[in-house]
Amino acid sequence: MEKVEKNGPSEIAHAENDLEEKGVNSTKKIVQDAKDEGPPKTTGVHVKPNHACTDDGPEAPPPEGGWGWVVCFTSMCTNGTVFANTNTFGIMLVALIDTFDEEDPNISFKASWVGSVLFGVLFLLGMVSGILADRLGIRTVSLIGGLLALVGMLCSAFVQNILLLYLTYGVIMGTGFSLAYTPSVAILGHYFKRRIGLANGLVAFGGALIFILGYSLALPVLFDAIGFKYTLLCISGMNGLIMFYALTWKPRIHRRSDSGEGRAAEGSAEARKTRCSCSSDLLNKRIWRNRGYVLWVVATSVSFLGYGVPLFHLVKHAEDVFPGSGSNLLPICLGVSNAVMKLAVASLSDLRRVRQVRLQQAAFLVMGMTTSCTPLAGTFPSLLVIAVVFGMCDGTLFCMFGPVAFDLVGPADSAQALGFVFGLLALPGALGPPLAGFLYDHYGNYDLAFHLAGIPLMLGAGLLLFIPRGEPHALADISIEEVPSKSSPSADHVTSHKTNKPMAMDHVTTTRL
């Protein structure tokens, strides 16, 4: 094996003298000589770029304001529209039963499935929406989502059979909401970095306080005043505004290529060439090589098996244990504490010493402990306190999804990262409440259901401990399989296989067989 390196042994001294006479950079000449002598079979050189590979070159730092506040406002409106429809489904459920009641003994069960399909499709398709956002663009996917949300609710207003609502209200509108929701969170990372927690908090706080509270107050009035059909027509108009909101979302960061590996040259023994492809692949495989992200997805999915139990069954538990005590106050306490906590935690998460994933971990732990202790509450005021704690934990959890994704994988990969985590938590999140209902039907109370529901929440919090401190988001590591020619763009940094440390170009060592 022949070894050539700058300032090396005597066999290359003659080459160095020639380079000095010609006034050519010695490193470039040695690299070119290595290429001219034949295709290398092995190489010990890797290139690691300074910046993400984007369509337009290096991206400017996030503006931390300016147009970003407009994006923040429209993202808040989109989030509010989506979750106002899901979180106020209890009001819609009563209207469905009154409208489609044909002396069907199973009408409540059938009507409940309308909301269940909506919830499941919304989060399950988060994986698809993340991929499409990378493939087609955040703005395009959100426009399609707004259109589907409009069409789904519009068709629901004219449906005469409740089973058809599974398609129009659940599948079509749920698909539209999913296509709009994930990009609405991902776009914030394009405009905020230092204030990303505050931006997510404003989005979550405004959506919860303005839209969910507004829908809760307006829907009963509209159902009484104009009826079921025309109320749904009004809601469809609100859904259609998502398309207007999406027009303000101009992406500033484009996802990096998954692979920098070269391709074999056709019809020759030439080595594979380095390429930095900026075209988006259908599936971002890089995020699944990020250990911190994988652990986060697993922990979140496990936790959500118990997440929905207190949110769905606390009111019924209060009615059984403390009849006539005003159990309707529980959702109000939960909602108000949810909104306030989102804003408070968002501001806290922007502090440099606070890592967002630890806030989410604390929320899972506290919610798990409180859930398991719920049957021990001996008075109704103690249940009100529990509802406040649930709301605070819920607000922290959902407020931190965006910042945690940005921290683990970076803003350029956040669309698919959020899409997959939402999609994978959909199944356990949907299974938890029915399992609690099964235990209630079997035992006649929620005691065992609440005790067991806290276990996966605390287990998920424990799994988050294994995310290393300071886990960096995935970087574009581009492997060099051929030494570039003179016409090739020079690399910014060179990394050794063994040391994995950057070296200056004038200290390159090229090895050939």
Short mmCIF file of C-alpha atoms in Angstrom, two decimals:
data_model
loop_
_atom_site.label_atom_id
_atom_site.label_comp_id
_atom_site.label_asym_id
_atom_site.label_seq_id
_atom_site.Cartn_x
_atom_site.Cartn_y
_atom_site.Cartn_z
CA MET A 1 0.00 0.00 0.00
CA GLU A 2 1.30 3.37 -1.03
CA LYS A 3 0.62 6.25 1.29
CA VAL A 4 0.76 9.90 0.21
CA GLU A 5 0.37 12.75 2.62
CA LYS A 6 1.43 16.37 2.95
CA ASN A 7 4.69 16.89 4.91
CA GLY A 8 5.08 13.10 4.72
CA PRO A 9 8.03 10.77 3.97
CA SER A 10 10.71 11.31 1.33
CA GLU A 11 8.86 9.53 -1.48
CA ILE A 12 6.60 12.56 -2.00
CA ALA A 13 9.25 15.25 -1.49
CA HIS A 14 9.65 15.67 -5.21
CA ALA A 15 5.90 16.19 -5.62
CA GLU A 16 5.91 18.89 -2.95
CA ASN A 17 8.73 20.80 -4.65
CA ASP A 18 6.83 20.79 -7.92
CA LEU A 19 3.75 22.13 -6.18
CA GLU A 20 5.66 24.97 -4.57
CA GLU A 21 7.18 26.00 -7.92
CA LYS A 22 3.79 26.18 -9.58
CA GLY A 23 2.27 28.12 -6.68
CA VAL A 24 -0.67 25.73 -6.44
CA ASN A 25 -2.25 24.74 -3.19
CA SER A 26 -0.50 21.56 -2.13
CA THR A 27 -3.57 19.89 -0.74
CA LYS A 28 -5.60 20.26 -3.91
CA LYS A 29 -2.73 18.98 -6.04
CA ILE A 30 -2.16 15.92 -3.90
CA VAL A 31 -5.86 15.14 -4.03
CA GLN A 32 -5.85 15.51 -7.81
CA ASP A 33 -2.76 13.31 -8.16
CA ALA A 34 -4.48 10.66 -6.09
CA LYS A 35 -7.41 10.67 -8.45
CA ASP A 36 -5.25 10.57 -11.60
CA GLU A 37 -3.31 7.51 -10.43
CA GLY A 38 -6.41 5.37 -10.35
CA PRO A 39 -9.71 4.83 -8.59
CA PRO A 40 -9.25 4.45 -4.84
CA LYS A 41 -10.60 1.29 -3.34
CA THR A 42 -10.81 2.65 0.15
CA THR A 43 -10.83 6.04 1.68
CA GLY A 44 -10.59 7.47 5.13
CA VAL A 45 -12.24 10.78 4.36
CA HIS A 46 -15.68 12.05 5.21
CA VAL A 47 -17.11 15.48 4.62
CA LYS A 48 -19.38 17.17 7.12
CA PRO A 49 -20.96 20.40 5.86
CA ASN A 50 -21.26 23.51 7.96
CA HIS A 51 -24.92 23.98 7.17
CA ALA A 52 -27.96 22.05 6.11
CA CYS A 53 -28.21 21.21 2.45
CA THR A 54 -31.10 23.26 1.20
CA ASP A 55 -32.52 24.30 -2.09
CA ASP A 56 -31.31 27.83 -1.66
CA GLY A 57 -28.04 27.29 0.18
CA PRO A 58 -27.49 28.24 3.81
CA GLU A 59 -30.57 29.50 5.57
CA ALA A 60 -30.63 32.75 7.49
CA PRO A 61 -31.28 32.48 11.23
CA PRO A 62 -34.96 32.42 12.25
CA PRO A 63 -36.28 36.00 12.47
CA GLU A 64 -37.67 35.44 16.00
CA GLY A 65 -40.51 37.82 15.18
CA GLY A 66 -41.67 39.99 12.32
CA TRP A 67 -43.73 37.88 9.92
CA GLY A 68 -43.23 35.04 12.36
CA TRP A 69 -45.88 36.57 14.63
CA VAL A 70 -48.37 36.47 11.75
CA VAL A 71 -47.47 32.81 11.26
CA CYS A 72 -47.90 32.29 15.00
CA PHE A 73 -51.38 33.83 14.90
CA THR A 74 -52.58 31.80 11.91
CA SER A 75 -51.11 28.64 13.43
CA MET A 76 -53.08 29.42 16.60
CA CYS A 77 -56.27 29.78 14.57
CA THR A 78 -55.65 26.46 12.83
CA ASN A 79 -54.93 24.65 16.09
CA GLY A 80 -57.96 26.23 17.70
CA THR A 81 -60.26 25.20 14.84
CA VAL A 82 -59.03 21.60 14.92
CA PHE A 83 -59.22 21.03 18.66
CA ALA A 84 -62.39 23.04 19.15
CA ASN A 85 -64.14 20.39 17.04
CA THR A 86 -62.60 17.49 18.95
CA ASN A 87 -62.71 18.88 22.50
CA THR A 88 -66.34 20.01 22.27
CA PHE A 89 -67.62 16.77 20.81
CA GLY A 90 -69.53 16.15 24.02
CA ILE A 91 -71.89 18.96 22.98
CA MET A 92 -72.06 17.55 19.46
CA LEU A 93 -72.85 14.11 20.88
CA VAL A 94 -76.03 15.37 22.54
CA ALA A 95 -77.12 17.02 19.29
CA LEU A 96 -76.43 13.84 17.31
CA ILE A 97 -78.54 11.75 19.66
CA ASP A 98 -81.41 14.25 19.49
CA THR A 99 -81.22 14.49 15.69
CA PHE A 100 -80.81 10.83 14.73
CA ASP A 101 -82.73 9.16 17.57
CA GLU A 102 -85.04 6.68 15.89
CA GLU A 103 -85.76 4.64 18.99
CA ASP A 104 -82.43 2.89 18.49
CA PRO A 105 -81.24 1.40 21.79
CA ASN A 106 -77.64 1.70 20.59
CA ILE A 107 -77.84 5.32 19.43
CA SER A 108 -75.38 6.54 22.07
CA PHE A 109 -72.84 3.91 21.10
CA LYS A 110 -73.20 4.75 17.40
CA ALA A 111 -72.99 8.49 18.00
CA SER A 112 -69.89 8.07 20.16
CA TRP A 113 -68.11 6.35 17.31
CA VAL A 114 -68.46 9.50 15.18
CA GLY A 115 -66.11 11.36 17.51
CA SER A 116 -63.86 8.33 17.98
CA VAL A 117 -63.27 8.03 14.24
CA LEU A 118 -62.49 11.75 14.06
CA PHE A 119 -59.93 11.51 16.89
CA GLY A 120 -58.31 8.37 15.51
CA VAL A 121 -57.99 9.64 11.94
CA LEU A 122 -56.70 13.02 13.11
CA PHE A 123 -53.69 11.55 14.92
CA LEU A 124 -53.18 8.35 12.92
CA LEU A 125 -52.73 10.27 9.67
CA GLY A 126 -50.18 12.52 11.32
CA MET A 127 -47.52 10.23 9.82
CA VAL A 128 -48.90 10.77 6.33
CA SER A 129 -49.25 14.51 6.77
CA GLY A 130 -45.63 14.78 7.89
CA ILE A 131 -44.38 12.90 4.82
CA LEU A 132 -46.60 14.91 2.48
CA ALA A 133 -45.45 18.16 4.06
CA ASP A 134 -41.87 17.23 3.19
CA ARG A 135 -42.83 16.01 -0.26
CA LEU A 136 -45.32 18.65 -1.41
CA GLY A 137 -44.61 21.50 0.97
CA ILE A 138 -46.18 22.74 4.18
CA ARG A 139 -48.41 25.30 2.50
CA THR A 140 -49.79 22.94 -0.17
CA VAL A 141 -50.63 20.16 2.28
CA SER A 142 -52.36 22.61 4.63
CA LEU A 143 -54.47 24.01 1.79
CA ILE A 144 -55.61 20.50 0.90
CA GLY A 145 -56.36 19.84 4.56
CA GLY A 146 -58.48 22.98 4.87
CA LEU A 147 -60.45 22.02 1.76
CA LEU A 148 -61.14 18.51 3.08
CA ALA A 149 -62.20 19.87 6.48
CA LEU A 150 -64.62 22.21 4.72
CA VAL A 151 -66.05 19.48 2.48
CA GLY A 152 -66.35 16.95 5.30
CA MET A 153 -68.39 19.22 7.57
CA LEU A 154 -70.42 20.55 4.64
CA CYS A 155 -71.45 17.03 3.63
CA SER A 156 -72.19 16.14 7.25
CA ALA A 157 -74.84 18.86 7.37
CA PHE A 158 -76.88 17.04 4.71
CA VAL A 159 -76.41 13.45 5.94
CA GLN A 160 -79.60 11.60 6.89
CA ASN A 161 -78.00 8.42 8.27
CA ILE A 162 -75.72 8.58 11.29
CA LEU A 163 -73.51 5.82 9.89
CA LEU A 164 -72.56 8.08 6.97
CA LEU A 165 -71.14 10.54 9.48
CA TYR A 166 -68.33 8.06 10.08
CA LEU A 167 -67.21 8.88 6.54
CA THR A 168 -68.00 12.60 6.27
CA TYR A 169 -67.43 13.81 9.83
CA GLY A 170 -64.88 11.21 10.90
CA VAL A 171 -62.77 10.22 7.89
CA ILE A 172 -62.99 13.20 5.50
CA MET A 173 -62.93 15.98 8.08
CA GLY A 174 -60.45 14.06 10.25
CA THR A 175 -58.12 13.70 7.27
CA GLY A 176 -58.37 17.41 6.56
CA PHE A 177 -57.63 18.32 10.16
CA SER A 178 -54.63 15.99 10.22
CA LEU A 179 -53.18 17.46 7.02
CA ALA A 180 -53.54 20.95 8.48
CA TYR A 181 -52.50 20.36 12.08
CA THR A 182 -49.02 18.84 11.71
CA PRO A 183 -47.77 21.56 9.29
CA SER A 184 -49.24 24.25 11.55
CA VAL A 185 -46.92 23.10 14.34
CA ALA A 186 -43.91 22.41 12.11
CA ILE A 187 -43.98 25.87 10.50
CA LEU A 188 -43.20 27.54 13.83
CA GLY A 189 -39.70 26.07 13.78
CA HIS A 190 -39.01 27.96 10.55
CA TYR A 191 -39.56 31.34 12.20
CA PHE A 192 -38.55 30.79 15.83
CA LYS A 193 -35.64 29.15 17.61
CA ARG A 194 -34.83 31.10 20.74
CA ARG A 195 -38.53 31.85 21.30
CA ILE A 196 -39.91 28.56 20.01
CA GLY A 197 -41.39 27.65 23.40
CA LEU A 198 -43.18 30.99 23.66
CA ALA A 199 -44.51 30.67 20.11
CA ASN A 200 -45.90 27.18 20.79
CA GLY A 201 -47.37 28.40 24.06
CA LEU A 202 -49.18 31.30 22.39
CA VAL A 203 -50.54 28.94 19.73
CA ALA A 204 -51.77 26.42 22.30
CA PHE A 205 -53.03 29.04 24.77
CA GLY A 206 -54.93 31.07 22.19
CA GLY A 207 -56.42 28.01 20.55
CA ALA A 208 -57.61 26.59 23.86
CA LEU A 209 -58.89 29.82 25.38
CA ILE A 210 -60.45 31.51 22.35
CA PHE A 211 -61.66 28.73 20.07
CA ILE A 212 -62.48 25.90 22.48
CA LEU A 213 -64.16 28.25 24.95
CA GLY A 214 -65.94 30.02 22.09
CA TYR A 215 -67.24 26.79 20.58
CA SER A 216 -68.36 25.57 24.01
CA LEU A 217 -70.48 28.69 24.51
CA ALA A 218 -71.71 29.09 20.93
CA LEU A 219 -72.69 25.56 19.92
CA PRO A 220 -75.58 25.09 22.39
CA VAL A 221 -76.98 28.49 21.41
CA LEU A 222 -76.70 27.74 17.68
CA PHE A 223 -78.27 24.30 17.98
CA ASP A 224 -81.28 25.84 19.75
CA ALA A 225 -81.55 28.86 17.45
CA ILE A 226 -80.92 27.53 13.93
CA GLY A 227 -80.86 23.76 14.31
CA PHE A 228 -78.39 20.97 13.65
CA LYS A 229 -78.02 21.39 9.87
CA TYR A 230 -77.30 25.11 9.78
CA THR A 231 -74.98 24.92 12.78
CA LEU A 232 -72.84 22.43 10.87
CA LEU A 233 -72.86 24.78 7.88
CA CYS A 234 -71.48 27.54 10.11
CA ILE A 235 -68.78 25.22 11.40
CA SER A 236 -67.86 24.25 7.83
CA GLY A 237 -67.23 27.92 7.10
CA MET A 238 -64.87 28.12 10.08
CA ASN A 239 -63.08 25.02 8.79
CA GLY A 240 -62.66 26.63 5.39
CA LEU A 241 -60.70 29.50 6.92
CA ILE A 242 -57.82 27.05 7.42
CA MET A 243 -57.01 27.52 3.72
CA PHE A 244 -56.62 31.26 4.30
CA TYR A 245 -54.41 30.65 7.33
CA ALA A 246 -52.15 28.32 5.32
CA LEU A 247 -51.41 31.03 2.76
CA THR A 248 -49.28 32.83 5.35
CA TRP A 249 -46.98 29.83 5.91
CA LYS A 250 -43.89 30.30 3.77
CA PRO A 251 -41.28 27.64 4.61
CA ARG A 252 -37.79 29.00 5.23
CA ILE A 253 -36.01 25.67 5.76
CA HIS A 254 -35.94 22.70 3.43
CA ARG A 255 -35.28 19.18 4.63
CA ARG A 256 -31.81 17.77 4.11
CA SER A 257 -31.15 14.72 2.01
CA ASP A 258 -31.21 11.45 3.92
CA SER A 259 -28.16 10.01 2.24
CA GLY A 260 -24.94 11.44 0.99
CA GLU A 261 -23.68 8.10 -0.34
CA GLY A 262 -22.38 8.08 -3.86
CA ARG A 263 -23.56 5.95 -6.78
CA ALA A 264 -21.41 3.53 -8.79
CA ALA A 265 -20.46 4.91 -12.19
CA GLU A 266 -21.95 3.01 -15.13
CA GLY A 267 -19.55 0.92 -17.28
CA SER A 268 -16.38 1.77 -15.36
CA ALA A 269 -14.49 0.99 -12.19
CA GLU A 270 -14.67 4.63 -11.17
CA ALA A 271 -15.40 5.20 -7.49
CA ARG A 272 -18.76 6.38 -6.30
CA LYS A 273 -19.16 10.13 -6.33
CA THR A 274 -20.13 12.39 -3.48
CA ARG A 275 -23.44 14.05 -3.84
CA CYS A 276 -25.39 16.46 -1.66
CA SER A 277 -28.90 16.01 -2.97
CA CYS A 278 -31.43 18.59 -1.86
CA SER A 279 -34.45 16.79 -3.29
CA SER A 280 -36.88 15.49 -0.67
CA ASP A 281 -37.30 11.73 -0.29
CA LEU A 282 -40.67 10.22 0.43
CA LEU A 283 -39.62 8.91 3.84
CA ASN A 284 -37.17 10.64 6.13
CA LYS A 285 -35.14 7.73 7.47
CA ARG A 286 -32.66 9.95 9.29
CA ILE A 287 -35.01 10.68 12.18
CA TRP A 288 -35.19 6.95 12.96
CA ARG A 289 -31.41 6.87 13.35
CA ASN A 290 -31.75 9.48 16.08
CA ARG A 291 -31.74 7.57 19.38
CA GLY A 292 -33.31 10.40 21.33
CA TYR A 293 -36.24 10.68 18.92
CA VAL A 294 -36.91 6.93 18.90
CA LEU A 295 -36.95 6.83 22.71
CA TRP A 296 -39.30 9.82 22.77
CA VAL A 297 -41.74 8.13 20.37
CA VAL A 298 -41.74 4.89 22.37
CA ALA A 299 -42.19 6.65 25.72
CA THR A 300 -44.99 8.86 24.42
CA SER A 301 -46.85 5.95 22.83
CA VAL A 302 -46.68 3.95 26.07
CA SER A 303 -47.87 6.90 28.14
CA PHE A 304 -50.89 7.59 25.98
CA LEU A 305 -52.41 4.24 26.87
CA GLY A 306 -53.44 5.87 30.15
CA TYR A 307 -53.63 9.49 28.99
CA GLY A 308 -57.28 9.59 27.92
CA VAL A 309 -58.77 7.80 30.93
CA PRO A 310 -59.02 10.78 33.32
CA LEU A 311 -59.97 13.16 30.52
CA PHE A 312 -62.86 10.98 29.33
CA HIS A 313 -64.12 9.36 32.53
CA LEU A 314 -63.52 11.85 35.35
CA VAL A 315 -66.95 13.47 34.99
CA LYS A 316 -68.76 10.12 35.09
CA HIS A 317 -66.69 9.06 38.08
CA ALA A 318 -67.70 12.28 39.90
CA GLU A 319 -71.38 11.68 39.12
CA ASP A 320 -71.16 8.17 40.55
CA VAL A 321 -69.22 9.07 43.69
CA PHE A 322 -70.63 12.56 44.40
CA PRO A 323 -74.07 12.72 42.74
CA GLY A 324 -75.57 16.18 42.40
CA SER A 325 -72.31 17.92 43.23
CA GLY A 326 -71.92 19.80 39.94
CA SER A 327 -69.65 17.51 37.95
CA ASN A 328 -69.92 19.86 34.94
CA LEU A 329 -67.46 22.15 36.74
CA LEU A 330 -64.68 19.62 36.19
CA PRO A 331 -64.23 20.23 32.42
CA ILE A 332 -64.19 24.00 33.03
CA CYS A 333 -61.44 23.69 35.65
CA LEU A 334 -59.51 21.37 33.38
CA GLY A 335 -59.82 23.65 30.35
CA VAL A 336 -58.85 26.88 32.10
CA SER A 337 -55.82 25.35 33.83
CA ASN A 338 -54.85 23.75 30.51
CA ALA A 339 -54.78 27.09 28.68
CA VAL A 340 -52.97 29.00 31.41
CA MET A 341 -50.35 26.28 31.86
CA LYS A 342 -49.57 26.18 28.15
CA LEU A 343 -48.51 29.82 28.18
CA ALA A 344 -46.58 29.55 31.45
CA VAL A 345 -44.67 26.42 30.46
CA ALA A 346 -43.93 27.83 27.02
CA SER A 347 -42.17 30.82 28.54
CA LEU A 348 -40.29 28.58 30.98
CA SER A 349 -39.13 26.24 28.19
CA ASP A 350 -37.31 29.09 26.43
CA LEU A 351 -34.84 29.39 29.30
CA ARG A 352 -31.49 27.96 28.28
CA ARG A 353 -31.15 25.79 31.37
CA VAL A 354 -34.55 24.14 30.87
CA ARG A 355 -34.83 21.29 28.39
CA GLN A 356 -38.29 20.82 26.91
CA VAL A 357 -38.33 17.02 27.07
CA ARG A 358 -37.83 17.17 30.85
CA LEU A 359 -40.93 19.33 31.21
CA GLN A 360 -42.92 16.77 29.25
CA GLN A 361 -41.43 14.00 31.37
CA ALA A 362 -42.51 15.75 34.57
CA ALA A 363 -46.03 16.16 33.17
CA PHE A 364 -46.31 12.43 32.42
CA LEU A 365 -45.07 11.56 35.91
CA VAL A 366 -47.42 13.93 37.76
CA MET A 367 -50.40 12.92 35.63
CA GLY A 368 -49.68 9.24 36.25
CA MET A 369 -49.43 9.67 40.01
CA THR A 370 -52.58 11.81 40.13
CA THR A 371 -54.53 9.37 37.96
CA SER A 372 -53.70 6.42 40.18
CA CYS A 373 -54.70 8.40 43.28
CA THR A 374 -58.01 9.69 41.87
CA PRO A 375 -60.18 6.97 43.53
CA LEU A 376 -58.75 8.06 46.89
CA ALA A 377 -60.34 11.53 46.62
CA GLY A 378 -62.92 11.67 49.41
CA THR A 379 -64.57 15.03 48.64
CA PHE A 380 -65.74 16.83 45.53
CA PRO A 381 -63.36 19.80 46.06
CA SER A 382 -60.49 17.33 45.97
CA LEU A 383 -61.73 16.17 42.56
CA LEU A 384 -61.72 19.80 41.42
CA VAL A 385 -58.07 20.01 42.44
CA ILE A 386 -57.38 16.81 40.51
CA ALA A 387 -59.06 18.31 37.43
CA VAL A 388 -56.83 21.37 37.70
CA VAL A 389 -53.73 19.15 37.92
CA PHE A 390 -54.89 17.12 34.92
CA GLY A 391 -55.37 20.32 32.93
CA MET A 392 -51.92 21.60 33.85
CA CYS A 393 -50.30 18.31 32.83
CA ASP A 394 -52.28 18.12 29.61
CA GLY A 395 -51.32 21.67 28.70
CA THR A 396 -47.66 20.94 29.33
CA LEU A 397 -47.71 17.74 27.28
CA PHE A 398 -49.20 19.17 24.11
CA CYS A 399 -47.43 22.51 24.39
CA MET A 400 -44.07 20.71 24.36
CA PHE A 401 -44.58 18.39 21.37
CA GLY A 402 -43.31 20.95 18.88
CA PRO A 403 -40.30 22.20 20.91
CA VAL A 404 -39.22 18.65 21.81
CA ALA A 405 -39.32 17.62 18.15
CA PHE A 406 -37.31 20.70 17.14
CA ASP A 407 -34.78 19.95 19.89
CA LEU A 408 -34.32 16.28 18.97
CA VAL A 409 -34.31 16.34 15.15
CA GLY A 410 -34.10 20.01 14.19
CA PRO A 411 -36.73 22.19 12.49
CA ALA A 412 -35.98 20.92 8.97
CA ASP A 413 -37.06 17.37 9.94
CA SER A 414 -39.79 18.33 12.38
CA ALA A 415 -42.77 17.81 10.05
CA GLN A 416 -42.26 14.05 9.72
CA ALA A 417 -41.03 13.77 13.31
CA LEU A 418 -44.27 15.28 14.62
CA GLY A 419 -46.36 13.33 12.13
CA PHE A 420 -44.95 9.99 13.20
CA VAL A 421 -45.20 10.63 16.93
CA PHE A 422 -48.84 11.72 16.58
CA GLY A 423 -49.62 8.75 14.35
CA LEU A 424 -48.03 6.20 16.65
CA LEU A 425 -49.71 7.51 19.80
CA ALA A 426 -53.15 7.42 18.13
CA LEU A 427 -53.74 3.69 18.70
CA PRO A 428 -52.85 3.50 22.42
CA GLY A 429 -54.59 6.83 22.97
CA ALA A 430 -57.77 5.44 21.43
CA LEU A 431 -57.59 2.11 23.28
CA GLY A 432 -57.20 3.49 26.80
CA PRO A 433 -60.69 4.97 27.38
CA PRO A 434 -62.59 1.93 26.00
CA LEU A 435 -60.54 -0.38 28.22
CA ALA A 436 -61.45 1.78 31.20
CA GLY A 437 -65.09 1.59 30.15
CA PHE A 438 -64.85 -2.20 29.95
CA LEU A 439 -63.51 -2.34 33.51
CA TYR A 440 -66.31 -0.02 34.64
CA ASP A 441 -68.96 -2.28 33.07
CA HIS A 442 -67.39 -5.31 34.74
CA TYR A 443 -66.78 -3.92 38.24
CA GLY A 444 -69.38 -1.15 38.45
CA ASN A 445 -66.85 1.60 39.31
CA TYR A 446 -63.73 3.30 37.96
CA ASP A 447 -61.40 2.50 40.85
CA LEU A 448 -59.36 -0.22 39.13
CA ALA A 449 -59.43 1.67 35.82
CA PHE A 450 -57.86 4.78 37.36
CA HIS A 451 -55.32 2.78 39.36
CA LEU A 452 -54.12 0.95 36.24
CA ALA A 453 -54.24 4.00 33.95
CA GLY A 454 -51.53 5.74 35.95
CA ILE A 455 -49.02 2.94 35.35
CA PRO A 456 -48.28 3.55 31.63
CA LEU A 457 -48.03 7.29 32.29
CA MET A 458 -45.37 6.79 34.94
CA LEU A 459 -43.65 4.14 32.81
CA GLY A 460 -43.41 6.57 29.90
CA ALA A 461 -41.89 9.18 32.20
CA GLY A 462 -39.28 6.63 33.25
CA LEU A 463 -38.38 5.80 29.64
CA LEU A 464 -37.71 9.47 28.93
CA LEU A 465 -34.85 9.31 31.44
CA PHE A 466 -32.84 7.39 28.85
CA ILE A 467 -32.75 10.34 26.44
CA PRO A 468 -29.17 11.57 26.94
CA ARG A 469 -28.62 15.07 28.18
CA GLY A 470 -27.88 17.38 25.29
CA GLU A 471 -28.90 14.84 22.65
CA PRO A 472 -28.25 16.69 19.37
CA HIS A 473 -30.62 16.62 16.49
CA ALA A 474 -29.61 14.59 13.44
CA LEU A 475 -27.03 16.16 11.16
CA ALA A 476 -26.35 15.53 7.51
CA ASP A 477 -23.28 13.31 7.52
CA ILE A 478 -22.13 13.03 3.95
CA SER A 479 -19.69 10.25 3.08
CA ILE A 480 -16.98 10.86 0.51
CA GLU A 481 -16.22 7.83 -1.63
CA GLU A 482 -14.14 9.62 -4.25
CA VAL A 483 -11.64 12.43 -3.91
CA PRO A 484 -13.15 15.48 -5.65
CA SER A 485 -11.60 16.95 -8.76
CA LYS A 486 -10.46 20.52 -9.15
CA SER A 487 -13.81 21.53 -10.54
CA SER A 488 -15.70 20.13 -7.58
CA PRO A 489 -16.73 22.49 -4.81
CA SER A 490 -14.29 22.35 -1.94
CA ALA A 491 -15.54 20.84 1.28
CA ASP A 492 -15.75 22.96 4.37
CA HIS A 493 -14.59 20.32 6.80
CA VAL A 494 -13.03 16.88 6.60
CA THR A 495 -13.69 14.17 9.16
CA SER A 496 -11.59 11.08 9.82
CA HIS A 497 -13.26 7.65 10.13
CA LYS A 498 -11.29 6.83 13.25
CA THR A 499 -11.28 10.09 15.10
CA ASN A 500 -14.53 11.58 13.81
CA LYS A 501 -12.94 15.00 14.40
CA PRO A 502 -12.81 17.83 11.88
CA MET A 503 -9.47 18.66 10.28
CA ALA A 504 -8.35 21.51 8.10
CA MET A 505 -8.00 20.73 4.38
CA ASP A 506 -4.25 21.32 4.40
CA HIS A 507 -3.81 18.35 6.73
CA VAL A 508 -5.61 15.81 4.53
CA THR A 509 -4.18 12.33 4.34
CA THR A 510 -5.14 10.26 1.30
CA THR A 511 -4.66 6.51 1.41
CA ARG A 512 -4.58 4.28 -1.67
CA LEU A 513 -4.09 0.59 -2.23
#
